[in-house]
Amino acid sequence: AAGALEKLDPGLRIGSWGQLQEWKEDLDDPENKHRHISHLFALHPGNQINIATEPQYLEAAKVSLNARGDGGTGWAQAWKVNMWARLHDGNRAHKVLSEQLQQSTLPNLWDNHPPFQIDGNFGATAGIAEMLLQSHNQELHILPALPASWPQGSVQGLKARGNLTVDLAWQEQRLQQMTLLAGSSGKLQLRLVSPDSYSLVEVEGGKKVALNKTNNLLEFNAEQGKSYRLTVNKN
């Protein structure tokens, strides 16, 4: 079985023009604008491509996305919103999202396949969430793909892997405050874009929580059922 799996899955490969290969052989056409981008599964919704440790595959995925273009049906554009969010390019994700709403969304806000395909609605919503919070590779990445057109804002009730519920507020493109409800106990790692320092307290009782910095990540131990508030101390 292991030998058969190796034949079926040759692993990630970078092709002759820098693309992430769609096929086992290097057959990709740089002029192909087809809306399907299933070969980028390793980027999203998978997590085989780690932005922190595998920049070569990240760049190859970007080459493939650029070659396919930003167009397509509504559901195809929704996929691209998520992909650009995973690439931490909030401005490009916002561009594709805007074009999806303008070109592939009906007056009643249904996704226009045509005539209708709900994947575009669900996918666009997922893409917006992915721009604000990512939770893969055992870490929470806060505001990883915030576009310039959203300089301030807030969001409540985002769900993250690990049974977490997250509220965020930001100003001038930087996190101001985060509240996190832990549905399960365990170690949490937070990755933030801004270089500020932070403090963490339990919401109920105001008890200060130890917050360690390890490998550019903020780390602490969460307890099931407790809420934590992270606040920013600007440097």
Coordinates of N, CA and C in Angstrom, one line a residue:
A1 N 0.8 -1.2 0.0 CA 0.0 0.0 0.0 C 0.9 1.3 0.0
A2 N 1.9 1.2 0.8 CA 2.8 2.4 0.8 C 3.5 2.6 -0.5
G3 N 3.9 1.6 -1.2 CA 4.5 1.7 -2.5 C 3.5 2.3 -3.5
A4 N 2.2 1.9 -3.5 CA 1.2 2.4 -4.4 C 1.0 3.9 -4.1
L5 N 1.0 4.3 -2.8 CA 0.8 5.7 -2.5 C 1.9 6.6 -3.0
E6 N 3.1 6.1 -2.9 CA 4.2 6.8 -3.5 C 4.1 7.1 -5.0
K7 N 3.6 6.1 -5.7 CA 3.4 6.2 -7.1 C 2.3 7.2 -7.4
L8 N 1.2 7.2 -6.6 CA 0.1 8.1 -6.8 C 0.4 9.6 -6.4
D9 N 1.3 9.7 -5.4 CA 1.6 11.1 -4.9 C 3.1 11.3 -5.0
P10 N 3.5 12.0 -6.0 CA 5.0 12.3 -6.2 C 5.4 13.4 -5.3
G11 N 4.5 14.1 -4.6 CA 4.9 15.2 -3.8 C 4.9 16.5 -4.5
L12 N 5.1 17.6 -3.8 CA 5.1 18.9 -4.5 C 6.3 19.0 -5.4
R13 N 6.1 19.6 -6.6 CA 7.2 19.8 -7.6 C 7.1 21.1 -8.2
I14 N 8.2 21.7 -8.4 CA 8.3 23.0 -9.1 C 8.7 22.8 -10.5
G15 N 7.9 23.4 -11.4 CA 8.2 23.2 -12.8 C 9.1 24.1 -13.5
S16 N 9.2 24.0 -14.8 CA 10.3 24.7 -15.6 C 10.1 26.2 -15.6
W17 N 8.9 26.7 -15.4 CA 8.7 28.2 -15.4 C 8.4 28.7 -14.0
G18 N 8.8 27.9 -13.0 CA 8.7 28.3 -11.6 C 7.3 28.0 -10.9
Q19 N 6.4 27.3 -11.7 CA 5.1 27.0 -11.2 C 5.1 25.8 -10.3
L20 N 4.0 25.7 -9.4 CA 3.8 24.5 -8.7 C 3.0 23.6 -9.7
Q21 N 3.6 22.4 -10.0 CA 3.1 21.6 -11.0 C 1.7 21.0 -10.7
E22 N 0.9 21.1 -11.7 CA -0.4 20.4 -11.6 C -0.3 18.9 -11.9
W23 N 0.6 18.6 -12.7 CA 0.7 17.2 -13.2 C 2.0 16.6 -12.7
K24 N 2.1 15.3 -12.7 CA 3.3 14.6 -12.3 C 4.5 15.0 -13.2
E25 N 4.2 15.1 -14.5 CA 5.2 15.6 -15.5 C 5.0 17.1 -15.6
D26 N 6.0 17.7 -16.1 CA 6.0 19.2 -16.2 C 5.3 19.6 -17.5
L27 N 3.9 19.6 -17.4 CA 3.1 19.8 -18.6 C 2.3 21.2 -18.6
D28 N 2.5 21.9 -17.5 CA 1.7 23.1 -17.3 C 1.9 24.2 -18.4
D29 N 0.9 24.8 -18.9 CA 0.9 25.8 -19.9 C 0.8 27.2 -19.2
P30 N 1.7 28.0 -19.3 CA 1.6 29.3 -18.6 C 0.5 30.2 -19.2
E31 N 0.0 29.9 -20.3 CA -1.1 30.6 -20.9 C -2.5 30.1 -20.6
N32 N -2.5 29.0 -19.8 CA -3.8 28.4 -19.4 C -4.5 29.2 -18.3
K33 N -5.7 29.7 -18.7 CA -6.4 30.5 -17.7 C -7.6 29.8 -17.1
H34 N -7.6 28.5 -17.1 CA -8.7 27.7 -16.6 C -8.9 28.0 -15.1
R35 N -10.2 28.0 -14.7 CA -10.6 28.5 -13.4 C -10.3 27.4 -12.3
H36 N -10.1 26.2 -12.7 CA -9.8 25.2 -11.7 C -8.3 25.3 -11.2
I37 N -8.1 25.3 -9.9 CA -6.8 25.4 -9.3 C -6.6 24.3 -8.2
S38 N -7.2 23.2 -8.5 CA -7.1 22.1 -7.5 C -5.7 21.7 -7.1
H39 N -4.8 21.9 -8.0 CA -3.4 21.4 -7.7 C -2.8 22.3 -6.6
L40 N -3.4 23.4 -6.2 CA -2.9 24.2 -5.1 C -3.5 23.8 -3.7
F41 N -4.1 22.6 -3.7 CA -4.7 22.1 -2.4 C -3.7 22.2 -1.3
A42 N -2.4 22.0 -1.5 CA -1.4 22.0 -0.5 C -1.3 23.4 0.2
L43 N -1.7 24.4 -0.5 CA -1.7 25.8 0.0 C -3.0 26.0 0.8
H44 N -4.1 25.7 0.2 CA -5.4 25.8 0.8 C -6.4 24.9 0.2
P45 N -7.2 24.1 0.9 CA -7.3 24.1 2.4 C -6.3 23.3 3.1
G46 N -5.4 22.7 2.4 CA -4.4 21.9 3.1 C -3.3 22.8 3.8
N47 N -2.4 22.1 4.4 CA -1.4 22.9 5.1 C 0.0 22.3 4.9
Q48 N 0.2 21.6 3.7 CA 1.5 21.1 3.4 C 2.5 22.2 3.1
I49 N 2.1 23.3 2.6 CA 3.0 24.4 2.4 C 3.0 25.3 3.6
N50 N 4.1 25.4 4.3 CA 4.2 26.2 5.5 C 4.9 27.5 5.1
I51 N 4.2 28.7 5.3 CA 4.7 29.9 4.9 C 6.0 30.3 5.6
A52 N 6.2 29.8 6.8 CA 7.4 30.1 7.6 C 8.6 29.3 7.2
T53 N 8.4 28.1 6.7 CA 9.5 27.2 6.5 C 9.8 26.8 5.0
E54 N 8.8 27.0 4.1 CA 8.9 26.5 2.7 C 8.6 27.6 1.7
P55 N 9.4 28.7 1.7 CA 9.2 29.8 0.8 C 9.2 29.4 -0.7
Q56 N 10.0 28.4 -1.0 CA 10.1 28.0 -2.4 C 8.8 27.5 -3.0
Y57 N 8.0 26.7 -2.2 CA 6.7 26.2 -2.6 C 5.7 27.4 -2.6
L58 N 5.8 28.2 -1.6 CA 5.0 29.4 -1.6 C 5.1 30.3 -2.8
E59 N 6.3 30.5 -3.2 CA 6.5 31.3 -4.4 C 6.0 30.6 -5.7
A60 N 6.2 29.3 -5.7 CA 5.7 28.5 -6.9 C 4.2 28.6 -6.9
A61 N 3.5 28.5 -5.8 CA 2.0 28.6 -5.8 C 1.6 30.0 -6.3
K62 N 2.4 31.0 -5.9 CA 2.1 32.4 -6.4 C 2.2 32.5 -7.9
V63 N 3.2 31.9 -8.4 CA 3.5 31.9 -9.9 C 2.3 31.2 -10.6
S64 N 1.8 30.1 -10.1 CA 0.6 29.4 -10.7 C -0.6 30.2 -10.6
L65 N -0.8 30.9 -9.5 CA -2.0 31.7 -9.3 C -2.0 32.9 -10.3
N66 N -0.9 33.6 -10.4 CA -0.7 34.7 -11.3 C -1.0 34.3 -12.7
A67 N -0.5 33.1 -13.1 CA -0.7 32.6 -14.5 C -2.2 32.3 -14.8
R68 N -2.9 31.8 -13.8 CA -4.3 31.5 -14.0 C -5.2 32.8 -14.1
G69 N -4.7 33.9 -13.4 CA -5.4 35.1 -13.5 C -6.5 35.2 -12.4
D70 N -7.1 36.3 -12.2 CA -8.1 36.6 -11.2 C -9.5 36.3 -11.6
G71 N -9.8 35.9 -12.8 CA -11.2 35.8 -13.3 C -11.7 34.4 -13.0
G72 N -12.9 34.1 -13.6 CA -13.5 32.9 -13.4 C -14.9 33.1 -12.9
T73 N -15.6 32.0 -12.7 CA -17.0 32.0 -12.1 C -16.8 32.4 -10.6
G74 N -18.0 32.7 -10.0 CA -17.9 33.2 -8.6 C -17.3 32.3 -7.7
W75 N -17.6 31.0 -7.8 CA -16.9 30.0 -6.9 C -15.4 29.9 -7.1
A76 N -15.0 30.0 -8.4 CA -13.6 30.0 -8.7 C -12.9 31.2 -8.1
Q77 N -13.5 32.4 -8.2 CA -12.9 33.6 -7.5 C -12.8 33.4 -6.0
A78 N -13.9 32.8 -5.4 CA -13.8 32.6 -4.0 C -12.6 31.7 -3.6
W79 N -12.3 30.7 -4.4 CA -11.1 29.9 -4.1 C -9.9 30.8 -4.1
K80 N -9.8 31.7 -5.1 CA -8.6 32.5 -5.2 C -8.5 33.5 -4.1
V81 N -9.7 34.0 -3.6 CA -9.6 34.9 -2.4 C -8.9 34.1 -1.2
N82 N -9.3 32.9 -1.0 CA -8.7 32.1 0.0 C -7.2 31.8 -0.2
M83 N -6.9 31.5 -1.5 CA -5.5 31.3 -1.8 C -4.6 32.5 -1.6
W84 N -5.0 33.7 -2.0 CA -4.2 34.9 -1.8 C -4.1 35.2 -0.3
A85 N -5.2 34.9 0.4 CA -5.1 35.1 1.9 C -4.0 34.2 2.5
R86 N -4.0 33.0 2.1 CA -2.9 32.1 2.6 C -1.6 32.5 2.2
L87 N -1.5 33.2 1.1 CA -0.2 33.8 0.6 C 0.1 35.1 1.3
H88 N -0.8 35.5 2.2 CA -0.6 36.7 3.0 C -0.6 38.0 2.2
D89 N -1.3 37.9 1.1 CA -1.4 39.1 0.2 C -2.9 39.6 0.3
G90 N -3.1 40.4 1.3 CA -4.5 40.9 1.6 C -5.0 41.8 0.5
N91 N -4.2 42.6 -0.1 CA -4.6 43.5 -1.2 C -5.1 42.7 -2.4
R92 N -4.4 41.7 -2.8 CA -4.8 40.8 -3.9 C -6.1 40.1 -3.6
A93 N -6.2 39.5 -2.4 CA -7.4 38.8 -1.9 C -8.6 39.8 -2.0
H94 N -8.4 41.0 -1.6 CA -9.4 42.0 -1.6 C -9.8 42.4 -3.0
K95 N -8.9 42.5 -3.9 CA -9.1 42.7 -5.3 C -10.0 41.7 -5.9
V96 N -9.7 40.4 -5.7 CA -10.5 39.3 -6.2 C -11.9 39.3 -5.6
L97 N -11.9 39.5 -4.3 CA -13.2 39.5 -3.6 C -14.1 40.7 -4.2
S98 N -13.5 41.8 -4.4 CA -14.3 42.9 -5.0 C -14.8 42.6 -6.4
E99 N -14.0 42.0 -7.2 CA -14.4 41.6 -8.5 C -15.5 40.5 -8.5
Q100 N -15.4 39.6 -7.5 CA -16.4 38.6 -7.4 C -17.7 39.2 -7.1
L101 N -17.7 40.2 -6.2 CA -19.0 40.8 -5.8 C -19.6 41.7 -6.9
Q102 N -18.7 42.3 -7.7 CA -19.2 43.2 -8.8 C -19.5 42.4 -10.1
Q103 N -18.8 41.3 -10.3 CA -19.0 40.6 -11.6 C -19.7 39.3 -11.5
S104 N -19.7 38.6 -10.4 CA -20.2 37.3 -10.3 C -21.2 37.1 -9.2
T105 N -21.8 38.2 -8.7 CA -22.8 38.2 -7.7 C -24.1 38.8 -8.2
L106 N -25.2 38.1 -8.0 CA -26.5 38.6 -8.4 C -27.1 39.7 -7.5
P107 N -28.0 40.5 -7.9 CA -28.6 41.5 -7.0 C -29.1 41.0 -5.7
N108 N -29.5 39.7 -5.6 CA -30.0 39.2 -4.3 C -28.8 38.6 -3.5
L109 N -27.6 38.8 -4.0 CA -26.3 38.4 -3.3 C -26.0 36.9 -3.5
W110 N -26.8 36.2 -4.4 CA -26.4 34.9 -4.7 C -25.2 34.8 -5.7
D111 N -24.4 33.8 -5.5 CA -23.3 33.7 -6.4 C -23.8 33.2 -7.8
N112 N -23.3 33.9 -8.8 CA -23.8 33.7 -10.2 C -22.8 32.8 -10.9
H113 N -23.2 31.5 -11.0 CA -22.2 30.5 -11.7 C -22.1 30.7 -13.2
P114 N -23.1 30.9 -14.0 CA -24.6 31.0 -13.8 C -25.2 29.6 -13.7
P115 N -26.5 29.4 -13.3 CA -27.3 30.5 -12.7 C -27.0 30.8 -11.2
F116 N -26.6 29.7 -10.5 CA -26.4 29.9 -9.0 C -25.6 28.7 -8.5
Q117 N -24.6 29.0 -7.7 CA -23.8 28.0 -7.0 C -23.3 28.5 -5.7
I118 N -23.8 27.9 -4.6 CA -23.6 28.4 -3.3 C -22.1 28.4 -2.9
D119 N -21.3 27.6 -3.6 CA -19.9 27.5 -3.2 C -19.3 28.9 -3.2
G120 N -19.7 29.8 -4.1 CA -19.2 31.1 -4.2 C -19.5 32.0 -2.9
N121 N -20.7 31.8 -2.4 CA -21.1 32.5 -1.2 C -20.4 32.0 0.0
F122 N -20.4 30.7 0.2 CA -19.6 30.1 1.3 C -18.1 30.4 1.2
G123 N -17.6 30.2 0.0 CA -16.2 30.4 -0.2 C -15.7 31.8 0.0
A124 N -16.5 32.8 -0.4 CA -16.1 34.2 -0.2 C -16.1 34.5 1.3
T125 N -17.1 34.0 2.0 CA -17.2 34.2 3.5 C -15.9 33.6 4.2
A126 N -15.6 32.4 3.7 CA -14.4 31.7 4.3 C -13.2 32.5 4.0
G127 N -13.1 33.1 2.8 CA -11.9 33.9 2.4 C -11.8 35.1 3.3
I128 N -12.9 35.8 3.6 CA -12.8 37.0 4.4 C -12.3 36.5 5.8
A129 N -12.8 35.4 6.3 CA -12.3 34.9 7.6 C -10.8 34.6 7.6
E130 N -10.4 34.0 6.4 CA -9.0 33.6 6.3 C -8.1 34.9 6.2
M131 N -8.6 36.0 5.7 CA -7.8 37.2 5.7 C -7.6 37.8 7.1
L132 N -8.5 37.4 8.0 CA -8.4 38.0 9.4 C -7.8 37.1 10.4
L133 N -7.9 35.8 10.2 CA -7.5 34.8 11.1 C -7.2 33.5 10.4
Q134 N -6.0 32.9 10.7 CA -5.6 31.6 10.1 C -5.2 30.7 11.3
S135 N -5.6 29.5 11.2 CA -5.3 28.5 12.3 C -4.9 27.2 11.7
H136 N -3.7 27.1 11.2 CA -3.1 25.9 10.7 C -1.7 25.8 11.1
N137 N -1.1 24.6 10.9 CA 0.3 24.4 11.4 C 0.5 24.7 12.9
Q138 N -0.5 24.3 13.7 CA -0.5 24.4 15.1 C -0.3 25.8 15.6
E139 N -0.7 26.9 14.9 CA -0.6 28.2 15.4 C -1.8 29.0 14.9
L140 N -2.1 30.1 15.7 CA -3.1 31.1 15.3 C -2.3 32.3 14.7
H141 N -2.6 32.6 13.5 CA -2.0 33.8 12.8 C -3.0 34.9 12.8
I142 N -2.7 36.0 13.4 CA -3.7 37.1 13.6 C -3.5 38.2 12.6
L143 N -4.6 38.5 11.9 CA -4.6 39.5 10.8 C -3.5 39.2 9.8
P144 N -3.4 38.0 9.2 CA -2.3 37.7 8.3 C -2.4 38.3 6.9
A145 N -3.6 38.7 6.5 CA -3.8 39.2 5.1 C -4.8 40.4 5.2
L146 N -4.5 41.3 6.0 CA -5.4 42.5 6.2 C -5.1 43.5 5.0
P147 N -6.1 43.8 4.2 CA -5.9 44.7 3.1 C -5.8 46.1 3.5
A148 N -5.1 47.0 2.7 CA -5.0 48.4 3.0 C -6.3 49.1 3.1
S149 N -7.4 48.6 2.4 CA -8.7 49.2 2.4 C -9.5 48.9 3.7
W150 N -8.9 48.1 4.6 CA -9.6 47.8 5.9 C -8.7 48.3 7.0
P151 N -8.4 49.6 7.1 CA -7.4 50.1 8.1 C -7.8 49.9 9.5
Q152 N -9.1 50.0 9.8 CA -9.6 49.7 11.1 C -10.9 48.9 11.0
G153 N -11.2 48.1 12.1 CA -12.4 47.3 12.1 C -12.4 46.4 13.3
S154 N -13.4 45.5 13.3 CA -13.5 44.5 14.4 C -14.3 43.4 13.8
V155 N -14.2 42.2 14.5 CA -14.9 41.0 14.1 C -15.1 40.2 15.3
Q156 N -16.3 39.5 15.4 CA -16.6 38.7 16.6 C -17.0 37.3 16.2
G157 N -16.6 36.4 17.0 CA -17.0 35.0 16.8 C -16.4 34.2 15.8
L158 N -15.2 34.5 15.3 CA -14.4 33.7 14.4 C -14.1 32.4 15.1
K159 N -14.2 31.3 14.4 CA -13.9 30.0 14.9 C -12.5 29.6 14.4
A160 N -11.7 29.0 15.3 CA -10.3 28.6 14.9 C -10.1 27.1 15.3
R161 N -9.2 26.5 14.6 CA -8.9 25.1 15.0 C -8.4 25.0 16.4
G162 N -8.8 23.9 17.1 CA -8.4 23.8 18.5 C -9.6 24.2 19.4
N163 N -10.8 24.4 18.8 CA -12.0 24.7 19.5 C -11.9 26.1 20.2
L164 N -11.5 27.0 19.4 CA -11.3 28.4 19.8 C -12.3 29.4 19.2
T165 N -12.8 30.4 19.9 CA -13.6 31.4 19.4 C -12.9 32.7 19.6
V166 N -12.7 33.5 18.6 CA -11.8 34.7 18.6 C -12.6 36.0 18.2
D167 N -12.4 37.0 19.0 CA -12.9 38.4 18.6 C -11.6 39.2 18.4
L168 N -11.6 40.1 17.4 CA -10.5 40.9 17.0 C -10.9 42.4 16.8
A169 N -10.1 43.3 17.2 CA -10.2 44.7 16.9 C -8.9 45.3 16.5
W170 N -8.9 46.1 15.4 CA -7.6 46.7 14.9 C -7.8 48.1 14.5
Q171 N -6.7 48.9 14.5 CA -6.7 50.3 14.1 C -5.4 50.5 13.4
E172 N -5.4 51.3 12.3 CA -4.2 51.6 11.6 C -3.4 50.4 11.1
Q173 N -4.2 49.4 10.7 CA -3.6 48.1 10.2 C -3.0 47.3 11.3
R174 N -3.1 47.6 12.6 CA -2.5 46.9 13.6 C -3.5 46.4 14.7
L175 N -3.2 45.2 15.2 CA -4.1 44.7 16.2 C -4.1 45.6 17.4
Q176 N -5.3 45.8 18.0 CA -5.5 46.6 19.2 C -5.8 45.6 20.4
Q177 N -6.7 44.7 20.1 CA -7.1 43.8 21.2 C -7.7 42.5 20.6
M178 N -7.5 41.4 21.3 CA -8.0 40.1 20.9 C -8.6 39.4 22.1
T179 N -9.8 38.9 22.0 CA -10.4 38.1 23.1 C -10.6 36.7 22.5
L180 N -10.1 35.7 23.3 CA -10.1 34.3 22.9 C -10.8 33.5 23.9
L181 N -11.8 32.7 23.5 CA -12.5 31.7 24.4 C -11.9 30.3 24.1
A182 N -11.4 29.7 25.1 CA -10.8 28.3 24.8 C -11.8 27.3 25.1
G183 N -12.2 26.5 24.1 CA -13.1 25.4 24.3 C -12.5 24.2 24.8
S184 N -11.1 24.1 24.7 CA -10.4 23.0 25.2 C -9.1 23.5 25.8
S185 N -8.5 22.7 26.6 CA -7.2 23.1 27.3 C -6.1 22.7 26.4
G186 N -4.9 23.5 26.5 CA -3.8 23.2 25.7 C -2.9 24.4 25.4
K187 N -1.7 24.1 24.9 CA -0.8 25.2 24.6 C -1.2 25.9 23.3
L188 N -1.2 27.2 23.3 CA -1.6 28.0 22.1 C -0.4 28.8 21.7
Q189 N -0.2 28.9 20.4 CA 0.8 29.7 19.8 C 0.2 30.8 18.9
L190 N 0.5 32.0 19.1 CA 0.0 33.2 18.3 C 1.1 33.8 17.5
R191 N 0.8 34.0 16.2 CA 1.7 34.8 15.4 C 1.0 36.1 15.0
L192 N 1.7 37.2 15.2 CA 1.2 38.5 15.0 C 2.1 39.2 14.0
V193 N 1.6 40.1 13.2 CA 2.3 40.8 12.2 C 3.1 41.9 12.8
S194 N 2.5 42.7 13.7 CA 3.1 43.9 14.2 C 4.2 43.6 15.3
P195 N 5.2 44.4 15.4 CA 6.3 44.2 16.4 C 6.1 44.6 17.8
D196 N 4.8 45.0 18.1 CA 4.5 45.5 19.4 C 4.7 44.4 20.5
S197 N 4.7 44.9 21.8 CA 4.7 44.0 22.9 C 3.3 43.8 23.4
Y198 N 3.0 42.7 24.1 CA 1.6 42.4 24.4 C 1.5 41.9 25.9
S199 N 0.3 42.1 26.4 CA 0.0 41.5 27.7 C -1.3 40.7 27.6
L200 N -1.4 39.7 28.5 CA -2.6 38.8 28.4 C -3.1 38.6 29.8
V201 N -4.5 38.7 29.9 CA -5.2 38.5 31.2 C -6.3 37.6 31.0
E202 N -6.7 36.9 32.1 CA -8.0 36.1 32.1 C -9.1 37.2 32.2
V203 N -10.1 37.1 31.3 CA -11.2 38.1 31.3 C -11.9 38.1 32.7
E204 N -12.2 36.9 33.2 CA -12.9 36.9 34.5 C -11.9 36.9 35.6
G205 N -11.9 38.0 36.3 CA -11.0 38.1 37.5 C -9.8 39.0 37.2
G206 N -9.5 39.1 35.9 CA -8.3 40.0 35.5 C -7.0 39.4 35.9
K207 N -6.9 38.1 36.1 CA -5.6 37.5 36.4 C -4.6 37.6 35.2
K208 N -3.4 38.1 35.5 CA -2.4 38.2 34.4 C -1.9 36.8 34.1
V209 N -1.7 36.5 32.8 CA -1.3 35.2 32.3 C 0.1 35.3 31.7
A210 N 1.0 34.4 32.0 CA 2.3 34.4 31.5 C 2.3 34.2 30.0
L211 N 3.0 35.0 29.3 CA 3.0 35.0 27.8 C 4.5 34.9 27.3
N212 N 4.8 33.8 26.8 CA 6.2 33.6 26.4 C 6.4 33.8 24.9
K213 N 7.6 34.3 24.5 CA 7.9 34.5 23.1 C 8.9 33.4 22.7
T214 N 8.5 32.6 21.7 CA 9.3 31.5 21.3 C 9.3 31.4 19.7
N215 N 10.5 31.6 19.1 CA 10.5 31.5 17.7 C 9.6 32.4 17.0
N216 N 9.5 33.7 17.5 CA 8.7 34.7 16.9 C 7.2 34.4 17.1
L217 N 6.9 33.5 18.0 CA 5.5 33.2 18.4 C 5.2 33.6 19.8
L218 N 4.0 34.0 20.1 CA 3.6 34.2 21.5 C 2.9 32.9 21.9
E219 N 3.3 32.4 23.1 CA 2.8 31.1 23.5 C 2.3 31.2 25.0
F220 N 1.2 30.5 25.2 CA 0.7 30.4 26.6 C -0.2 29.2 26.7
N221 N -0.5 28.8 27.9 CA -1.3 27.6 28.2 C -2.7 28.1 28.5
A222 N -3.7 27.6 27.7 CA -5.1 27.9 27.9 C -5.8 26.8 28.6
E223 N -6.8 27.2 29.4 CA -7.7 26.3 30.1 C -9.1 26.3 29.5
Q224 N -9.6 25.1 29.4 CA -11.0 25.0 28.9 C -12.0 25.9 29.6
G225 N -12.8 26.6 28.8 CA -13.9 27.4 29.3 C -13.5 28.8 29.7
K226 N -12.2 29.1 29.7 CA -11.7 30.4 30.1 C -11.6 31.3 28.9
S227 N -11.8 32.6 29.1 CA -11.6 33.7 28.1 C -10.3 34.4 28.5
Y228 N -9.6 34.8 27.4 CA -8.3 35.6 27.6 C -8.4 36.8 26.7
R229 N -7.8 37.9 27.2 CA -7.8 39.1 26.4 C -6.3 39.5 26.2
L230 N -6.0 39.6 25.0 CA -4.6 40.1 24.6 C -4.7 41.5 24.2
T231 N -3.9 42.4 24.9 CA -3.9 43.8 24.6 C -2.5 44.2 24.1
V232 N -2.5 45.3 23.3 CA -1.2 45.7 22.7 C -0.6 46.8 23.5
N233 N 0.7 46.7 23.7 CA 1.5 47.8 24.3 C 2.4 48.3 23.2
K234 N 2.1 49.4 22.6 CA 2.9 49.9 21.5 C 4.3 50.3 21.9
N235 N 5.2 49.8 21.1 CA 6.6 50.1 21.4 C 7.0 51.6 21.0

